[in-house]
CSV table of C-alpha atoms (C1' of nucleotides) in Angstrom, one decimal:
chain,number,residue,atom,x,y,z
A,1,MET,CA,64.8,-37.5,45.1
A,2,THR,CA,64.2,-38.5,41.6
A,3,THR,CA,63.3,-42.2,42.2
A,4,LEU,CA,59.6,-41.7,41.5
A,5,LEU,CA,60.4,-39.7,38.3
A,6,LYS,CA,62.6,-42.4,37.0
A,7,GLN,CA,60.0,-45.1,37.6
A,8,ASN,CA,57.4,-42.9,35.9
A,9,ILE,CA,59.7,-42.4,32.8
A,10,ALA,CA,60.6,-46.1,32.7
A,11,SER,CA,56.9,-46.9,32.5
A,12,HIS,CA,56.7,-45.0,29.3
A,13,ILE,CA,59.9,-45.7,27.4
A,14,SER,CA,63.3,-47.5,28.1
A,15,LEU,CA,66.5,-45.4,28.7
A,16,SER,CA,69.9,-46.3,29.6
A,17,ASP,CA,71.2,-45.2,33.0
A,18,THR,CA,73.3,-42.4,31.5
A,19,GLU,CA,70.3,-41.2,29.5
A,20,MET,CA,68.1,-41.4,32.6
A,21,GLU,CA,70.6,-39.6,34.7
A,22,GLY,CA,71.3,-36.9,32.1
A,23,PHE,CA,67.6,-36.1,31.8
A,24,CYS,CA,66.6,-36.4,35.4
A,25,ASN,CA,69.3,-33.9,36.3
A,26,LEU,CA,67.6,-31.2,34.3
A,27,PHE,CA,64.9,-31.0,36.9
A,28,GLN,CA,64.8,-28.9,39.9
A,29,HIS,CA,63.0,-29.7,43.2
A,30,LYS,CA,60.4,-27.3,44.4
A,31,THR,CA,58.2,-27.2,47.6
A,32,ILE,CA,55.0,-25.6,47.5
A,33,GLN,CA,52.8,-24.8,50.4
A,34,LYS,CA,49.1,-25.6,50.4
A,35,LYS,CA,46.9,-22.9,48.9
A,36,SER,CA,49.8,-21.3,47.0
A,37,PHE,CA,50.2,-21.3,43.2
A,38,LEU,CA,52.6,-22.9,40.7
A,39,LEU,CA,50.8,-20.9,37.8
A,40,ARG,CA,48.4,-18.1,37.8
A,41,GLU,CA,46.0,-17.0,34.9
A,42,GLY,CA,47.8,-14.4,32.7
A,43,GLU,CA,51.4,-15.6,33.5
A,44,VAL,CA,53.3,-17.7,30.8
A,45,CYS,CA,53.8,-21.3,32.0
A,46,LYS,CA,57.6,-21.7,31.9
A,47,PHE,CA,57.8,-25.2,33.3
A,48,GLU,CA,56.6,-28.8,33.1
A,49,GLY,CA,56.3,-30.5,36.5
A,50,PHE,CA,56.3,-33.9,38.0
A,51,VAL,CA,54.5,-34.3,41.3
A,52,THR,CA,56.4,-36.2,44.0
A,53,LYS,CA,54.3,-35.3,46.9
A,54,GLY,CA,50.9,-33.6,47.6
A,55,LEU,CA,48.1,-32.7,45.3
A,56,PHE,CA,47.3,-29.9,42.9
A,57,ARG,CA,44.2,-28.8,41.0
A,58,VAL,CA,44.4,-27.1,37.7
A,59,TYR,CA,41.5,-24.9,36.9
A,60,HIS,CA,40.0,-22.2,35.0
A,61,ILE,CA,37.8,-19.3,36.3
A,62,ASP,CA,35.2,-18.2,33.9
A,63,LYS,CA,33.8,-14.6,33.5
A,64,ASN,CA,31.0,-15.4,35.9
A,65,GLY,CA,33.7,-16.4,38.5
A,66,LEU,CA,32.7,-20.0,38.2
A,67,GLU,CA,35.7,-22.5,38.5
A,68,GLN,CA,36.0,-25.4,36.2
A,69,ILE,CA,38.7,-28.0,37.2
A,70,LEU,CA,40.6,-29.5,34.2
A,71,TYR,CA,42.3,-32.1,36.4
A,72,PHE,CA,43.9,-32.9,39.5
A,73,ALA,CA,47.5,-34.1,40.0
A,74,ILE,CA,48.6,-36.2,42.8
A,75,GLU,CA,52.1,-38.1,43.2
A,76,ASN,CA,53.3,-39.6,40.0
A,77,TRP,CA,51.3,-37.3,37.7
A,78,TRP,CA,52.6,-34.5,35.4
A,79,ILE,CA,51.4,-31.0,35.5
A,80,THR,CA,51.8,-27.9,33.2
A,81,ASP,CA,49.6,-25.8,31.1
A,82,ILE,CA,50.7,-27.4,27.8
A,83,ASP,CA,48.8,-24.5,25.8
A,84,SER,CA,50.6,-21.8,27.4
A,85,PHE,CA,54.0,-23.8,27.8
A,86,THR,CA,54.1,-24.6,24.0
A,87,ASN,CA,52.8,-21.4,22.6
A,88,GLU,CA,54.4,-19.1,25.3
A,89,SER,CA,50.9,-17.5,25.5
A,90,PRO,CA,49.4,-16.1,28.8
A,91,SER,CA,47.7,-19.1,30.6
A,92,GLN,CA,43.9,-19.1,31.1
A,93,LEU,CA,44.7,-21.5,34.0
A,94,PHE,CA,45.6,-21.6,37.8
A,95,ILE,CA,47.7,-24.4,39.2
A,96,GLU,CA,47.3,-24.4,42.9
A,97,ALA,CA,48.4,-26.8,45.6
A,98,ILE,CA,45.5,-28.4,47.5
A,99,GLU,CA,48.0,-29.9,50.0
A,100,ASP,CA,51.7,-29.0,50.9
A,101,SER,CA,53.4,-30.5,47.9
A,102,GLU,CA,56.7,-31.1,46.1
A,103,VAL,CA,57.3,-31.0,42.5
A,104,LEU,CA,60.4,-31.6,40.1
A,105,VAL,CA,60.1,-29.0,37.4
A,106,ILE,CA,62.0,-28.7,34.1
A,107,SER,CA,62.3,-25.4,32.2
A,108,LYS,CA,61.3,-24.9,28.6
A,109,LYS,CA,64.9,-24.5,27.7
A,110,ASP,CA,66.2,-27.5,29.4
A,111,LYS,CA,63.4,-29.6,28.0
A,112,GLU,CA,64.4,-28.3,24.5
A,113,PHE,CA,67.9,-29.2,25.3
A,114,ALA,CA,66.7,-32.7,26.0
A,115,TYR,CA,64.9,-33.0,22.8
A,116,SER,CA,67.9,-32.3,20.7
A,117,ASN,CA,70.4,-34.2,22.7
A,118,LEU,CA,68.4,-37.2,23.8
A,119,PRO,CA,66.3,-38.4,21.0
A,120,LYS,CA,64.3,-40.8,23.1
A,121,ILE,CA,62.9,-37.9,25.1
A,122,GLU,CA,60.9,-36.8,22.1
A,123,LYS,CA,59.4,-40.3,22.2
A,124,LEU,CA,58.7,-40.0,25.9
A,125,PHE,CA,56.7,-36.8,25.4
A,126,ARG,CA,55.1,-38.0,22.4
A,127,VAL,CA,53.7,-41.0,24.2
A,128,MET,CA,52.8,-39.1,27.3
A,129,THR,CA,51.0,-36.6,25.3
A,130,GLN,CA,49.0,-39.2,23.6
A,131,LYS,CA,47.9,-40.9,26.8
A,132,THR,CA,46.8,-37.5,28.2
A,133,HIS,CA,44.9,-36.8,25.0
A,134,VAL,CA,43.3,-40.1,25.1
A,135,ALA,CA,42.2,-39.5,28.6
A,136,LEU,CA,40.8,-36.1,27.7
A,137,GLN,CA,39.0,-37.4,24.7
A,138,ARG,CA,37.3,-40.0,26.8
A,139,ARG,CA,36.2,-37.4,29.4
A,140,MET,CA,34.8,-35.2,26.5
A,141,ILE,CA,32.6,-38.0,25.3
A,142,ASP,CA,31.5,-38.7,28.9
A,143,ASN,CA,30.7,-35.0,29.5
A,144,LEU,CA,28.6,-34.9,26.4
A,145,SER,CA,26.8,-38.2,26.7
A,146,LYS,CA,26.4,-38.9,30.6
A,147,THR,CA,24.4,-37.5,33.3
A,148,ALA,CA,26.1,-35.7,36.2
A,149,GLU,CA,25.0,-38.6,38.4
A,150,SER,CA,26.8,-41.3,36.4
A,151,ARG,CA,29.9,-39.2,36.0
A,152,TYR,CA,30.0,-38.7,39.7
A,153,ILE,CA,29.6,-42.5,40.3
A,154,GLU,CA,32.3,-43.2,37.8
A,155,PHE,CA,34.5,-40.7,39.3
A,156,LEU,CA,34.2,-42.4,42.7
A,157,GLU,CA,35.0,-45.7,41.1
A,158,LYS,CA,38.0,-44.4,39.1
A,159,TYR,CA,39.7,-42.4,41.7
A,160,PRO,CA,38.6,-43.8,45.1
A,161,LYS,CA,42.0,-42.7,46.8
A,162,LEU,CA,41.9,-39.2,45.3
A,163,VAL,CA,38.2,-38.7,46.4
A,164,GLN,CA,39.2,-38.9,50.0
A,165,ARG,CA,41.6,-35.9,49.7
A,166,LEU,CA,39.0,-33.6,48.0
A,167,SER,CA,36.0,-31.6,49.1
A,168,ASN,CA,32.7,-32.0,47.4
A,169,ILE,CA,33.2,-28.5,46.1
A,170,GLN,CA,36.2,-29.6,44.1
A,171,ILE,CA,34.6,-32.7,42.9
A,172,ALA,CA,31.6,-30.7,41.6
A,173,ALA,CA,34.0,-28.2,39.7
A,174,TYR,CA,35.6,-31.2,38.2
A,175,LEU,CA,32.3,-32.8,37.1
A,176,GLY,CA,31.0,-29.5,35.8
A,177,ILE,CA,28.2,-29.0,38.3
A,178,THR,CA,27.2,-27.0,41.3
A,179,ASN,CA,28.0,-28.3,44.8
A,180,VAL,CA,24.3,-27.9,45.6
A,181,PHE,CA,23.5,-30.2,42.9
A,182,LEU,CA,26.1,-32.7,43.8
A,183,SER,CA,24.6,-32.7,47.3
A,184,ASN,CA,21.3,-33.7,45.8
A,185,ILE,CA,23.0,-36.4,43.8
A,186,ARG,CA,24.7,-37.7,46.8
A,187,LYS,CA,21.4,-37.8,48.8
A,188,LYS,CA,19.7,-39.6,46.0
A,189,ILE,CA,22.5,-42.3,45.9
A,190,ALA,CA,22.6,-42.6,49.9
A,191,VAL,CA,18.8,-43.2,49.9
A,192,ARG,CA,19.0,-46.0,47.2
A,193,LYS,CA,21.5,-47.9,49.1
B,1,MET,CA,49.1,-36.8,-5.0
B,2,THR,CA,50.8,-36.1,-1.7
B,3,THR,CA,51.5,-32.3,-2.2
B,4,LEU,CA,49.0,-31.3,0.5
B,5,LEU,CA,50.4,-33.8,2.8
B,6,LYS,CA,54.0,-32.6,2.3
B,7,GLN,CA,52.8,-29.0,2.8
B,8,ASN,CA,51.2,-30.0,6.1
B,9,ILE,CA,54.1,-31.9,7.4
B,10,ALA,CA,56.5,-29.0,6.4
B,11,SER,CA,54.2,-26.7,8.6
B,12,HIS,CA,55.2,-28.8,11.8
B,13,ILE,CA,58.7,-29.8,11.2
B,14,SER,CA,61.4,-29.5,8.6
B,15,LEU,CA,62.6,-32.7,6.5
B,16,SER,CA,65.0,-33.3,3.9
B,17,ASP,CA,63.5,-34.2,0.5
B,18,THR,CA,64.7,-37.8,0.9
B,19,GLU,CA,63.1,-38.0,4.4
B,20,MET,CA,59.9,-36.5,3.1
B,21,GLU,CA,59.6,-38.9,0.2
B,22,GLY,CA,60.5,-41.7,2.3
B,23,PHE,CA,57.8,-41.1,4.9
B,24,CYS,CA,55.1,-40.0,2.4
B,25,ASN,CA,55.7,-43.2,0.3
B,26,LEU,CA,54.2,-45.2,3.3
B,27,PHE,CA,50.8,-43.6,2.7
B,28,GLN,CA,48.2,-45.2,0.5
B,29,HIS,CA,45.5,-43.3,-1.2
B,30,LYS,CA,41.8,-44.2,-0.6
B,31,THR,CA,38.6,-42.9,-2.0
B,32,ILE,CA,35.6,-42.9,0.3
B,33,GLN,CA,31.9,-42.5,-0.8
B,34,LYS,CA,29.7,-40.2,1.1
B,35,LYS,CA,27.9,-41.9,3.9
B,36,SER,CA,30.4,-44.7,4.0
B,37,PHE,CA,32.7,-45.5,7.0
B,38,LEU,CA,36.5,-45.2,7.6
B,39,LEU,CA,35.8,-46.8,11.0
B,40,ARG,CA,33.0,-48.2,12.9
B,41,GLU,CA,32.4,-48.6,16.6
B,42,GLY,CA,33.7,-52.0,17.9
B,43,GLU,CA,36.5,-52.2,15.2
B,44,VAL,CA,40.1,-51.6,15.9
B,45,CYS,CA,41.4,-48.5,14.2
B,46,LYS,CA,44.3,-49.6,12.1
B,47,PHE,CA,45.2,-46.4,10.4
B,48,GLU,CA,46.1,-42.8,10.8
B,49,GLY,CA,44.7,-40.6,7.9
B,50,PHE,CA,45.2,-37.3,6.2
B,51,VAL,CA,42.2,-35.9,4.3
B,52,THR,CA,43.0,-34.5,0.9
B,53,LYS,CA,39.4,-34.1,-0.2
B,54,GLY,CA,36.0,-34.0,1.2
B,55,LEU,CA,34.7,-34.0,4.8
B,56,PHE,CA,34.4,-36.4,7.7
B,57,ARG,CA,32.7,-36.5,11.0
B,58,VAL,CA,34.1,-38.5,14.0
B,59,TYR,CA,31.4,-39.4,16.5
B,60,HIS,CA,30.1,-41.4,19.4
B,61,ILE,CA,26.8,-42.9,19.8
B,62,ASP,CA,25.7,-43.2,23.4
B,63,LYS,CA,23.4,-45.7,24.9
B,64,ASN,CA,20.3,-43.5,24.2
B,65,GLY,CA,21.2,-43.5,20.6
B,66,LEU,CA,22.4,-39.8,20.6
B,67,GLU,CA,25.2,-38.7,18.6
B,68,GLN,CA,28.0,-36.6,20.0
B,69,ILE,CA,30.5,-35.4,17.3
B,70,LEU,CA,34.1,-35.2,18.6
B,71,TYR,CA,35.3,-33.3,15.5
B,72,PHE,CA,35.0,-32.7,11.8
B,73,ALA,CA,37.9,-33.2,9.4
B,74,ILE,CA,38.2,-31.5,6.1
B,75,GLU,CA,41.1,-31.2,3.6
B,76,ASN,CA,44.3,-30.7,5.4
B,77,TRP,CA,43.2,-32.3,8.6
B,78,TRP,CA,44.2,-35.7,10.1
B,79,ILE,CA,41.8,-38.5,11.3
B,80,THR,CA,42.1,-41.4,13.5
B,81,ASP,CA,40.8,-42.7,16.7
B,82,ILE,CA,44.0,-42.2,18.6
B,83,ASP,CA,42.7,-44.3,21.6
B,84,SER,CA,41.9,-47.3,19.5
B,85,PHE,CA,44.8,-47.0,17.3
B,86,THR,CA,47.4,-46.7,20.0
B,87,ASN,CA,45.9,-49.2,22.4
B,88,GLU,CA,44.7,-51.5,19.8
B,89,SER,CA,41.3,-51.6,21.5
B,90,PRO,CA,37.8,-51.5,20.0
B,91,SER,CA,36.9,-48.1,19.0
B,92,GLN,CA,34.0,-46.3,20.7
B,93,LEU,CA,33.7,-44.2,17.4
B,94,PHE,CA,32.4,-43.9,14.0
B,95,ILE,CA,34.3,-42.0,11.3
B,96,GLU,CA,32.0,-41.4,8.3
B,97,ALA,CA,32.3,-39.3,5.2
B,98,ILE,CA,29.9,-36.7,4.9
B,99,GLU,CA,30.9,-35.8,1.3
B,100,ASP,CA,32.8,-38.0,-1.4
B,101,SER,CA,36.4,-37.9,0.1
B,102,GLU,CA,39.9,-38.9,-0.4
B,103,VAL,CA,42.3,-39.9,2.3
B,104,LEU,CA,46.0,-40.7,2.6
B,105,VAL,CA,46.4,-43.5,5.1
B,106,ILE,CA,49.3,-45.0,6.9
B,107,SER,CA,49.2,-48.4,8.7
B,108,LYS,CA,50.3,-48.8,12.3
B,109,LYS,CA,53.2,-51.0,11.2
B,110,ASP,CA,54.4,-48.3,8.7
B,111,LYS,CA,54.1,-45.7,11.3
B,112,GLU,CA,56.1,-47.6,13.7
B,113,PHE,CA,58.6,-48.2,10.9
B,114,ALA,CA,58.9,-44.5,10.4
B,115,TYR,CA,59.2,-43.8,14.2
B,116,SER,CA,62.4,-46.0,14.3
B,117,ASN,CA,63.9,-45.1,10.9
B,118,LEU,CA,63.1,-41.5,10.7
B,119,PRO,CA,63.6,-39.8,14.0
B,120,LYS,CA,62.2,-36.8,13.1
B,121,ILE,CA,58.7,-38.3,12.7
B,122,GLU,CA,58.7,-38.8,16.4
B,123,LYS,CA,58.9,-35.1,16.7
B,124,LEU,CA,56.2,-34.6,13.9
B,125,PHE,CA,53.6,-36.6,15.9
B,126,ARG,CA,54.7,-35.3,19.2
B,127,VAL,CA,54.0,-31.7,17.9
B,128,MET,CA,50.8,-32.7,16.2
B,129,THR,CA,49.4,-34.5,19.3
B,130,GLN,CA,50.3,-31.4,21.5
B,131,LYS,CA,48.4,-29.1,19.1
B,132,THR,CA,45.4,-31.4,19.0
B,133,HIS,CA,45.4,-31.7,22.8
B,134,VAL,CA,45.5,-28.0,23.3
B,135,ALA,CA,42.6,-27.6,20.9
B,136,LEU,CA,40.6,-30.2,22.9
B,137,GLN,CA,41.5,-28.7,26.2
B,138,ARG,CA,40.2,-25.3,25.0
B,139,ARG,CA,37.0,-26.9,23.8
B,140,MET,CA,36.7,-28.7,27.1
B,141,ILE,CA,36.9,-25.3,28.9
B,142,ASP,CA,34.4,-23.7,26.6
B,143,ASN,CA,32.0,-26.6,27.1
B,144,LEU,CA,32.1,-26.3,30.8
B,145,SER,CA,32.1,-22.5,31.1
B,146,LYS,CA,30.0,-21.1,28.1
B,147,THR,CA,26.4,-21.4,27.1
B,148,ALA,CA,25.2,-23.2,24.0
B,149,GLU,CA,24.4,-19.9,22.4
B,150,SER,CA,28.0,-18.4,22.7
B,151,ARG,CA,29.6,-21.8,21.7
B,152,TYR,CA,27.4,-21.7,18.5
B,153,ILE,CA,28.4,-18.2,17.7
B,154,GLU,CA,32.1,-18.9,18.2
B,155,PHE,CA,31.8,-22.0,16.1
B,156,LEU,CA,30.3,-19.9,13.2
B,157,GLU,CA,33.3,-17.3,13.6
B,158,LYS,CA,35.9,-20.0,13.9
B,159,TYR,CA,35.0,-22.3,11.0
B,160,PRO,CA,32.8,-20.1,8.5
B,161,LYS,CA,33.7,-22.4,5.5
B,162,LEU,CA,33.0,-25.6,7.3
B,163,VAL,CA,29.6,-24.4,8.5
B,164,GLN,CA,28.4,-24.1,4.9
B,165,ARG,CA,29.1,-27.7,4.5
B,166,LEU,CA,27.3,-29.0,7.5
B,167,SER,CA,23.7,-29.3,8.5
B,168,ASN,CA,22.3,-27.9,11.7
B,169,ILE,CA,21.8,-31.5,13.1
B,170,GLN,CA,25.5,-32.0,12.8
B,171,ILE,CA,26.4,-28.7,14.2
B,172,ALA,CA,24.2,-29.3,17.2
B,173,ALA,CA,25.7,-32.8,17.7
B,174,TYR,CA,29.2,-31.0,17.9
B,175,LEU,CA,27.9,-28.3,20.4
B,176,GLY,CA,26.4,-31.0,22.6
B,177,ILE,CA,22.8,-29.7,22.3
B,178,THR,CA,19.7,-30.9,20.3
B,179,ASN,CA,18.9,-29.6,16.9
B,180,VAL,CA,15.6,-28.4,18.3
B,181,PHE,CA,17.5,-26.1,20.7
B,182,LEU,CA,19.9,-25.1,18.0
B,183,SER,CA,16.8,-23.8,16.1
B,184,ASN,CA,15.7,-21.8,19.1
B,185,ILE,CA,19.1,-20.2,19.4
B,186,ARG,CA,19.3,-19.4,15.6
B,187,LYS,CA,15.8,-17.8,15.8
B,188,LYS,CA,16.9,-15.6,18.9
B,189,ILE,CA,20.1,-14.5,17.0
B,190,ALA,CA,18.3,-13.7,14.0
B,191,VAL,CA,15.7,-11.6,15.7
B,192,ARG,CA,18.4,-9.6,17.4
B,193,LYS,CA,20.1,-8.6,14.2
C,1,DT,C1',39.7,-22.1,73.5
C,2,DT,C1',37.2,-19.2,71.0
C,3,DT,C1',36.0,-17.1,66.9
C,4,DA,C1',36.0,-16.9,62.0
C,5,DT,C1',36.0,-19.3,57.8
C,6,DT,C1',35.0,-23.0,55.0
C,7,DT,C1',32.0,-27.0,54.0
C,8,DA,C1',27.8,-29.9,53.4
C,9,DT,C1',22.9,-30.0,53.4
C,10,DT,C1',18.3,-28.6,52.3
C,11,DA,C1',14.5,-26.0,50.3
C,12,DA,C1',12.3,-23.3,46.9
C,13,DA,C1',12.1,-20.8,42.8
C,14,DC,C1',14.0,-20.6,38.4
C,15,DT,C1',16.2,-21.5,33.6
C,16,DA,C1',18.8,-23.6,30.0
C,17,DG,C1',18.1,-27.2,27.4
C,18,DT,C1',15.2,-31.8,26.2
C,19,DT,C1',11.4,-34.4,24.4
C,20,DT,C1',7.8,-35.3,21.4
C,21,DA,C1',5.1,-34.3,17.9
C,22,DA,C1',3.4,-31.7,14.0
C,23,DT,C1',4.3,-29.0,9.6
C,24,DG,C1',6.5,-27.4,5.7
C,25,DT,C1',10.7,-27.4,2.9
C,26,DT,C1',14.7,-29.3,0.7
C,27,DT,C1',17.5,-33.0,-0.9
C,28,DT,C1',18.1,-37.5,-2.7
C,29,DG,C1',17.8,-41.4,-5.4
C,30,DA,C1',15.3,-44.8,-8.4
D,1,DT,C1',10.6,-36.6,-12.3
D,2,DC,C1',8.3,-38.3,-8.6
D,3,DA,C1',8.3,-40.4,-4.0
D,4,DA,C1',10.7,-41.1,-0.1
D,5,DA,C1',13.9,-39.5,3.0
D,6,DA,C1',16.2,-36.1,5.5
D,7,DC,C1',16.2,-31.4,7.3
D,8,DA,C1',14.6,-27.0,9.8
D,9,DT,C1',11.3,-24.9,12.4
D,10,DT,C1',7.7,-24.1,15.9
D,11,DA,C1',5.0,-25.3,20.0
D,12,DA,C1',4.2,-27.1,24.4
D,13,DA,C1',5.2,-29.9,28.3
D,14,DC,C1',8.9,-31.3,30.8
D,15,DT,C1',13.6,-32.2,33.5
D,16,DA,C1',18.4,-31.8,34.7
D,17,DG,C1',20.7,-28.5,36.7
D,18,DT,C1',21.4,-23.4,38.8
D,19,DT,C1',20.6,-19.7,42.0
D,20,DT,C1',20.0,-17.8,46.4
D,21,DA,C1',19.5,-18.2,50.8
D,22,DA,C1',19.3,-20.4,55.4
D,23,DT,C1',21.2,-23.6,58.8
D,24,DA,C1',24.3,-26.9,60.8
D,25,DA,C1',28.8,-29.1,61.0
D,26,DA,C1',33.7,-29.2,60.5
D,27,DT,C1',38.2,-26.8,60.2
D,28,DA,C1',41.3,-23.4,60.6
D,29,DA,C1',43.3,-19.7,62.8
D,30,DA,C1',44.2,-16.5,66.6
DNA sequence: TTTATTTATTAAACTAGTTTAATGTTTTGA
DNA sequence: TCAAAACATTAAACTAGTTTAATAAATAAA
């Protein structure tokens, strides 16, 4: 049940078997059907989750009803709204299953218990947050400096497996463009080949 | 010398006097002249810094020579390229003083020393990285969902003091638009009032 | 199996933001 | 204190990306 989670943790820090067990036992297993939500806008995010099966999208809907996808999460990825979770504030985000999915979730209370009783967990989340932040910083630079076309091409190269599981509507919402414009880009690329 | 730093740390976590002294002693004081660089593209970022005086901009120059400002840092803010610093990879960023400035810097080695000898420091940077990440995530959503005009207005409201110390060129580079377009926005707003 | 819904594509008109260039103003530094 | 450099504004032509709408194809649901 928690094999994938243990592997994931071990890739960030090293824990003794007892520590690992102790921490992983704090997680609960959840099954989420396609098109249902782990979190909706306005709710306070009370969990941090680790995806063991399936695929999620984490997105925002702006006042014009347009959807911006912050990130996707497949097997071996973590999901939460860190803003809402840490500040206990209403979330601006939706977290929705794109496929039938399974997640291991830890509550805020149990996470705080881990912070105080297993000092290395502090390091785990320090390291993970750093990596997430680096990824977002790179994406920010890309969004500011690159055209939609090269962002699309790089997305295809970086996540070839993921792409196959997504619609073009979802890819466009991640790239920050309309699906109509993505269609134009795709045509342009196809003609070139 | 380190009063501001101590206050800043105390706003995130609580440390005993000895811990606080021990940690702050790892920092070195640096004076940086206006228009000179704490970090240039291609260099590995070997420090994490805390600004005690002045103003910096952290930016990227894309292949067309256009500048994108990731963030500004004034007194009481931290600066580093967390990507280059943690991965010891060549930086994509420039960190440049906009005014004559002063910084307290800690080296990677000393920071790691602190992580292993002062467990609460792990928490300090976990908490700080989380906050930075939340801020960047909010900005990402704004950049994807709002017009340049409303991003400009919100920037003015959020950082009124900072604005007075920046040129419009710099503000435009932060907002992700040209200074020409920012001028148009400013005119439009002025007419409305 | 049939119908309804979602998805992808195309076209055409449109708009937010860019580019280039010129002009005046302010700041800087020697 | 004077010349050079950096800055802000304006105009006009341009382009990357949007909007709306229509059509065909694929998927899901009944």
